[in-house]
Amino acid sequence: MSKYLQHCIAPDCGAEFDLDARLYVCSRCGGLLDIERREAIDATSLRDVWRTRRGSGVWRFREFLPFSDDTPIVSLGEGNTPLYDARRSADYCRLPQLKLKHQGCNPTGSFKDTGMTVAVTQARKLGARLVVCASTGNTAASLAAYAARADLTCAIVVPGGQVSHAKLAQALDYGAKVFEVEGNFDTCMDQIRELAEDESVYLVNSINPFRIEGQKTVAFELMEQLEWRVPDHLVVPGGNLGNSSAFGKGFRELLESGLIDRQPKITVVQAEGAAPFAKFYSEDEHESFVNDEHPETLASAIKIGAPVSWQKAWRAVRETGGSVITVTEQEIADAKAVIGRDGIGCEPASATTVAGIRKLGINENESVVAVLTGHLLKDTDYVMNYHSHNLIAPDGTALASTFGNAPIRIQSVKSVADILR
Ligand code: F0G
């Protein structure tokens, strides 16, 4: 018998399923599924084991992953991403120190890889032939790469004309079949869930609990980098809300196994024009979650109005005493440029974190880690438009290029010294 099972998180259901039941939601009530261990882990010596173990930054923590040691793993050497001290970003947030965990430094340039290695390993274990996802671009790029490594056919559904060229180029180059749909990410998600009802198809969006298992290990890696000193705040962007759910699960498991003695407050930051979770959070009773039918933001990765994992993300925010806030298009654009000036860079969705921290007004005695989810080169059109004073918000307003750095045309290099003087 496997040490793990799938468990419905709906409080009035709690149904349990075998680990290898090919499910994405509870077949009894439609609730989200968690992967749960049936027995406690003896974590006494794990810190030492992990410190010396090399290889994938996800599978290094395999004691917390639902696979036997002899399972063939599909990996691109994901994880092991840097944790940077970011001086300019800290100043911008009026903090003495700010750490940025750069998940854009994964093999395909986004945090999705830490989940995809696990989901595609499970796909192969289940004998799936076709792996699929809906995506704003990064999940697509990541799945395409891992499917190629696993020799699986891969189909991706994206909102036509709304995915950055860099992300689309990755998916095409890795050999995925890319289908463009009229509509937004939420339309794609609806359609792909219909397709995944077919037995031979395996869906690897973050509704798939195996994705969350991989992504939760980032909490482990982060704690190791911080020498197991828990930060006061962890700040993440929110779109489909898989990432915040995964951090919630990771920190909860670390706490339960005694590897940490408290959790960081998890704060989720959404773009103001695509913020159904922030709206839910701001309501007194938190009773009904209302999707946003028309999400709008230039941070295309998080242009999502019907986040599938909101119940899990809500659990993470509630259990850790965190919050959910929004930032404007202008705040995202400027924060992104500041992160760039730290020599780090990220994609627009990731910059919601630094914009959010500035807005939160965190006490300077408190420690903060922001998670950067995607690489700077994921969306260079946005970067060029910002630095060329040409960035237009979805509502048509021109955004200020507060930290703009446009290229300068010169006749000869002789003028360079004059310009720089
Ligand atoms: N940041 C980036 C760079 C993303 O690509 C995404 C999601 C998020 C943040 C939000 O994370 O969905 O877990 O809350 N991108 C998905 C995709 C939707 O299809 O690539 P989340």
XYZ file of C-alpha atoms and ligand atoms in Angstrom:
442
model
C 0.000 0.000 0.000
C 1.275 3.469 -0.895
C 2.194 5.762 1.975
C 0.168 8.479 0.237
C -3.416 9.082 -0.838
C -5.467 11.824 -2.473
C -7.798 13.648 -0.137
C -10.655 16.028 -0.936
C -10.143 19.326 0.910
C -13.857 20.205 1.079
C -14.634 20.162 4.843
C -18.007 18.456 4.395
C -16.608 15.789 2.064
C -13.070 14.613 2.828
C -13.287 11.703 0.353
C -10.091 9.693 -0.105
C -8.734 8.192 -3.295
C -5.877 5.965 -4.252
C -2.705 7.841 -5.217
C -2.858 6.626 -8.805
C -6.540 7.380 -9.409
C -6.413 9.670 -12.459
C -8.386 12.520 -10.925
C -8.005 16.300 -10.857
C -10.898 17.067 -8.525
C -12.923 14.949 -6.106
C -15.182 12.574 -8.027
C -17.760 12.783 -5.255
C -18.141 16.562 -4.737
C -15.875 18.327 -7.258
C -13.607 19.713 -4.495
C -9.859 20.218 -4.850
C -7.553 17.336 -3.978
C -4.522 17.317 -1.720
C -1.912 14.612 -1.659
C -1.521 13.432 1.897
C 0.886 11.169 3.681
C -0.748 8.445 5.770
C 2.036 8.354 8.356
C 4.242 10.989 9.970
C 7.773 11.575 8.691
C 10.724 11.203 11.015
C 12.478 14.420 10.069
C 15.239 14.266 12.689
C 18.181 13.943 10.329
C 16.639 15.311 7.127
C 18.303 18.715 7.245
C 21.706 17.011 7.175
C 20.671 14.541 4.478
C 19.380 17.343 2.250
C 22.417 19.547 2.786
C 24.723 17.016 1.175
C 22.351 15.615 -1.467
C 23.053 16.844 -5.012
C 20.866 16.962 -8.121
C 17.387 18.337 -8.844
C 16.305 20.948 -6.313
C 12.897 19.271 -6.211
C 13.841 15.603 -5.893
C 16.461 16.407 -3.228
C 13.438 16.609 -0.921
C 11.986 13.277 -2.079
C 11.117 12.167 1.461
C 8.151 14.567 1.111
C 7.177 13.486 -2.422
C 4.640 10.741 -3.186
C 6.900 8.354 -5.116
C 8.956 5.304 -4.312
C 12.727 5.658 -4.703
C 12.780 3.485 -7.837
C 10.272 5.597 -9.839
C 11.845 6.815 -13.106
C 11.998 10.577 -12.808
C 11.557 13.162 -15.578
C 13.884 16.024 -14.697
C 15.707 18.919 -16.307
C 17.691 19.743 -13.167
C 15.077 22.161 -11.855
C 15.175 24.104 -8.598
C 18.374 25.131 -6.777
C 17.462 28.710 -7.681
C 19.245 31.726 -6.183
C 18.064 33.743 -3.212
C 19.288 37.286 -3.791
C 19.731 40.228 -1.479
C 18.249 43.117 -3.440
C 19.477 46.477 -2.179
C 17.662 48.820 -4.558
C 14.431 46.890 -4.278
C 14.759 47.025 -0.471
C 15.261 50.826 -0.578
C 12.269 51.123 -2.882
C 10.178 49.234 -0.318
C 11.661 51.350 2.523
C 13.153 48.255 4.130
C 16.698 47.635 5.345
C 16.768 44.286 3.548
C 14.748 42.360 0.997
C 15.405 38.894 -0.361
C 14.238 37.767 -3.791
C 13.873 34.043 -4.496
C 14.290 33.856 -8.263
C 12.220 31.006 -9.643
C 12.807 32.448 -13.104
C 16.218 30.746 -12.935
C 14.669 27.357 -13.628
C 15.388 25.416 -16.849
C 12.516 26.950 -18.851
C 12.653 30.295 -17.057
C 9.741 30.033 -14.644
C 8.623 28.451 -11.376
C 6.432 26.006 -13.275
C 9.339 23.600 -13.740
C 9.402 22.633 -10.061
C 5.828 21.368 -10.397
C 6.127 20.010 -13.906
C 8.922 17.571 -13.096
C 6.567 15.878 -10.630
C 3.401 16.065 -12.772
C 5.127 14.630 -15.851
C 6.788 11.917 -13.748
C 3.282 10.966 -12.569
C 1.945 11.145 -16.159
C 4.519 8.608 -17.223
C 3.850 6.430 -14.211
C 0.137 6.382 -15.132
C 0.985 5.446 -18.716
C -0.583 8.599 -20.193
C 0.117 9.214 -23.903
C -1.004 12.805 -24.181
C -0.286 15.554 -21.638
C -2.192 18.817 -21.873
C -2.573 22.213 -20.232
C -4.184 25.605 -20.634
C -1.693 28.408 -20.207
C -0.822 32.071 -20.267
C 2.563 30.879 -21.545
C 4.853 29.642 -18.800
C 3.023 26.415 -18.001
C 2.984 25.765 -21.744
C 6.739 26.282 -22.117
C 7.448 24.121 -19.084
C 5.117 21.270 -20.022
C 6.408 21.270 -23.597
C 9.974 20.804 -22.364
C 9.226 18.072 -19.801
C 6.940 16.230 -22.247
C 9.756 16.260 -24.790
C 12.131 14.785 -22.191
C 9.556 12.083 -21.365
C 8.734 11.327 -25.009
C 5.088 12.205 -24.489
C 2.825 13.984 -26.946
C 1.919 17.404 -25.648
C -0.990 19.698 -26.499
C -1.338 23.210 -25.200
C -4.278 25.586 -25.348
C -3.499 29.305 -25.105
C -5.455 32.536 -25.513
C -4.773 33.581 -29.111
C -2.642 36.707 -29.454
C -2.178 37.108 -25.700
C 0.909 35.038 -24.980
C 4.362 36.618 -25.131
C 6.438 35.558 -28.117
C 9.228 34.216 -25.942
C 6.922 31.774 -24.147
C 5.199 30.686 -27.341
C 8.561 30.231 -29.046
C 9.674 27.890 -26.270
C 6.566 25.710 -26.571
C 6.945 25.490 -30.343
C 10.630 24.713 -30.209
C 10.108 21.944 -27.641
C 7.652 20.359 -30.095
C 4.275 20.938 -28.411
C 1.123 21.193 -30.494
C -0.080 24.686 -29.699
C -3.775 25.536 -30.107
C -4.884 29.146 -29.957
C -8.375 29.886 -28.715
C -10.535 32.972 -29.074
C -10.923 34.217 -25.483
C -8.807 34.469 -22.359
C -7.019 31.962 -20.098
C -10.247 31.092 -18.306
C -11.839 30.045 -21.616
C -8.798 27.853 -22.322
C -9.024 26.288 -18.861
C -12.706 25.383 -19.353
C -11.956 23.787 -22.697
C -8.964 21.802 -21.533
C -10.884 20.372 -18.575
C -13.425 19.035 -21.033
C -10.661 17.452 -23.103
C -9.120 15.882 -19.983
C -12.253 13.823 -19.369
C -10.792 11.410 -21.924
C -8.903 8.592 -20.134
C -5.784 8.776 -22.323
C -5.253 12.464 -21.593
C -3.413 13.796 -18.529
C -4.013 17.392 -17.423
C -1.109 19.135 -15.698
C -2.442 22.555 -14.780
C -2.008 23.382 -11.105
C -5.424 21.899 -10.337
C -3.461 18.640 -10.627
C -2.253 17.966 -7.046
C 1.057 16.489 -8.253
C 2.046 19.915 -9.605
C 1.553 21.351 -6.134
C 3.736 18.613 -4.616
C 6.664 19.734 -6.763
C 6.112 23.425 -6.192
C 5.860 22.998 -2.417
C 9.536 21.980 -2.301
C 10.495 25.600 -2.993
C 9.516 26.293 0.626
C 12.028 23.592 1.694
C 14.798 24.958 -0.506
C 14.142 28.494 0.700
C 14.308 27.456 4.344
C 17.579 25.670 3.732
C 18.994 28.841 2.120
C 17.828 30.858 5.126
C 19.491 28.349 7.461
C 16.032 27.425 8.734
C 15.280 30.915 10.079
C 11.665 31.516 9.066
C 11.026 34.912 7.442
C 8.145 36.994 8.765
C 6.616 37.451 5.315
C 6.569 35.532 2.065
C 5.077 37.449 -0.849
C 3.935 35.791 -4.089
C 2.019 36.885 -7.194
C -1.457 35.403 -7.648
C -3.022 34.229 -10.891
C -4.475 30.740 -10.977
C -3.321 30.505 -7.319
C -1.353 27.271 -7.573
C 1.889 28.807 -6.374
C 0.449 30.349 -3.205
C -1.336 27.043 -2.525
C 1.939 25.166 -2.908
C 3.851 27.457 -0.536
C 1.016 27.066 1.984
C 1.267 23.275 1.791
C 5.061 23.293 1.912
C 5.279 25.443 5.010
C 2.464 23.524 6.724
C 4.276 20.229 6.179
C 7.555 21.695 7.449
C 5.767 22.886 10.563
C 3.976 19.575 11.131
C 7.212 17.651 10.826
C 9.001 19.941 13.278
C 11.500 21.311 10.739
C 10.270 24.851 11.463
C 8.456 26.238 14.488
C 6.234 28.841 12.808
C 5.123 29.821 9.297
C 5.736 33.038 7.392
C 2.698 35.158 6.665
C 1.840 34.402 3.036
C 0.719 37.472 1.128
C -0.662 37.138 -2.382
C -0.467 40.094 -4.757
C -2.758 40.464 -7.766
C -2.918 43.010 -10.552
C -5.763 45.440 -9.853
C -7.544 44.549 -13.115
C -7.444 40.791 -12.488
C -8.058 40.468 -8.765
C -10.971 38.157 -7.876
C -9.020 36.687 -4.930
C -8.244 40.124 -3.473
C -11.912 41.016 -3.772
C -12.887 37.818 -1.960
C -10.321 38.558 0.766
C -11.570 42.094 1.299
C -15.130 40.954 1.947
C -16.126 40.653 5.595
C -17.725 37.220 5.486
C -15.531 35.582 2.800
C -18.585 33.654 1.729
C -18.833 33.722 -2.032
C -16.016 33.770 -4.526
C -16.987 35.755 -7.605
C -14.970 35.249 -10.764
C -13.879 38.257 -12.777
C -15.394 37.836 -16.246
C -13.079 40.388 -17.843
C -9.627 40.253 -16.273
C -7.232 42.852 -17.656
C -3.551 43.440 -17.021
C -0.354 43.863 -19.010
C 1.135 41.242 -16.695
C -0.268 38.628 -19.081
C 0.898 35.665 -16.958
C -1.678 36.557 -14.281
C -4.502 37.775 -16.502
C -6.866 35.260 -14.896
C -10.406 35.802 -13.638
C -11.408 32.300 -12.472
C -8.502 30.892 -10.428
C -8.982 27.147 -10.022
C -7.066 26.776 -6.749
C -8.559 29.632 -4.759
C -9.739 27.442 -1.868
C -6.209 26.141 -1.296
C -4.684 29.613 -1.573
C -7.286 30.926 0.856
C -6.340 28.195 3.288
C -2.670 29.256 2.998
C -3.460 32.925 3.616
C -5.822 32.157 6.500
C -3.574 29.635 8.238
C -0.526 31.881 8.098
C -2.227 35.189 8.917
C -1.275 36.645 5.539
C -3.257 38.894 3.236
C -4.248 39.488 -0.376
C -3.642 42.864 -1.964
C -3.664 44.503 -5.385
C -1.233 46.729 -7.241
C -1.785 48.976 -10.240
C -0.277 48.658 -13.703
C 1.964 51.642 -12.928
C 3.164 50.091 -9.677
C 3.967 46.797 -11.423
C 5.885 48.546 -14.215
C 8.012 50.649 -11.869
C 8.721 47.814 -9.437
C 9.810 45.657 -12.361
C 12.326 48.281 -13.455
C 13.692 48.592 -9.918
C 14.217 44.803 -9.727
C 16.018 45.111 -13.058
C 18.312 47.776 -11.613
C 19.334 45.319 -8.928
C 20.789 43.285 -11.787
C 18.164 40.631 -11.225
C 15.182 41.317 -13.471
C 11.921 39.408 -13.805
C 8.746 39.323 -15.805
C 5.875 41.736 -15.053
C 3.755 39.277 -13.041
C 6.683 38.665 -10.678
C 7.117 42.377 -10.002
C 3.699 42.529 -8.324
C 5.571 41.226 -5.269
C 7.944 44.160 -4.851
C 5.153 46.596 -5.749
C 3.011 44.891 -3.106
C 5.691 44.951 -0.407
C 6.163 48.686 -0.948
C 2.433 49.139 -0.492
C 2.146 46.889 2.575
C 4.374 49.179 4.625
C 6.094 46.304 6.423
C 7.849 47.123 9.686
C 11.599 47.454 9.163
C 12.326 44.863 11.850
C 10.511 42.208 9.881
C 12.151 39.915 7.332
C 10.614 39.562 3.883
C 11.127 37.199 0.958
C 9.505 37.935 -2.401
C 9.171 35.178 -4.973
C 10.050 36.113 -8.540
C 8.187 33.668 -10.721
C 9.514 34.320 -14.226
C 12.646 35.439 -16.044
C 13.144 38.955 -17.441
C 13.479 37.583 -20.985
C 10.002 36.048 -20.909
C 8.401 39.287 -22.049
C 10.830 41.652 -23.721
C 8.109 43.616 -25.581
C 6.920 44.879 -22.216
C 10.452 45.831 -21.187
C 11.202 47.667 -24.423
C 7.896 49.533 -24.292
C 8.525 50.614 -20.708
C 12.038 51.862 -21.344
C 10.975 53.591 -24.586
C 8.133 55.478 -22.848
C 5.591 53.483 -24.801
C 3.758 51.297 -22.293
C -0.027 51.582 -22.572
C -2.270 50.117 -19.859
C -5.242 47.940 -20.907
C -7.619 50.881 -20.291
C -5.679 52.979 -22.813
C -3.770 55.216 -20.384
C -0.108 55.792 -21.069
C 2.018 54.576 -18.169
C 4.884 56.732 -16.917
C 8.332 55.258 -17.479
C 9.506 56.466 -14.090
C 12.778 54.547 -14.369
C 12.858 54.530 -18.181
C 16.176 53.843 -19.871
C 15.632 54.294 -23.603
C 18.401 53.495 -26.098
C 20.151 56.606 -27.363
C 20.911 57.029 -31.043
C 24.351 58.469 -31.741
C 26.308 59.509 -34.826
C 29.667 58.553 -33.435
C 31.035 57.255 -30.157
C 32.686 60.636 -29.598
C 29.368 61.948 -28.264
C 29.123 59.167 -25.660
C 31.456 60.818 -23.163
C 29.461 64.057 -23.458
C 26.205 62.286 -22.827
C 27.535 60.392 -19.793
C 29.292 63.411 -18.280
N 3.968 34.511 -12.332
C 4.173 33.974 -13.533
C 5.403 34.381 -14.275
C 3.253 33.054 -14.078
O 3.475 32.519 -15.265
C 2.095 32.749 -13.336
C 1.089 31.820 -13.860
C 1.937 33.341 -12.078
C 2.889 34.212 -11.609
C 0.781 33.039 -11.205
O 0.948 31.826 -10.563
O -1.135 30.782 -11.326
O 0.218 29.751 -9.534
O -1.028 31.876 -9.123
N 1.096 31.366 -15.026
C 0.208 30.311 -15.525
C 0.626 29.853 -16.904
C -1.215 30.588 -15.367
O -0.213 29.350 -17.641
O 1.798 29.944 -17.221
P -0.318 31.010 -10.103
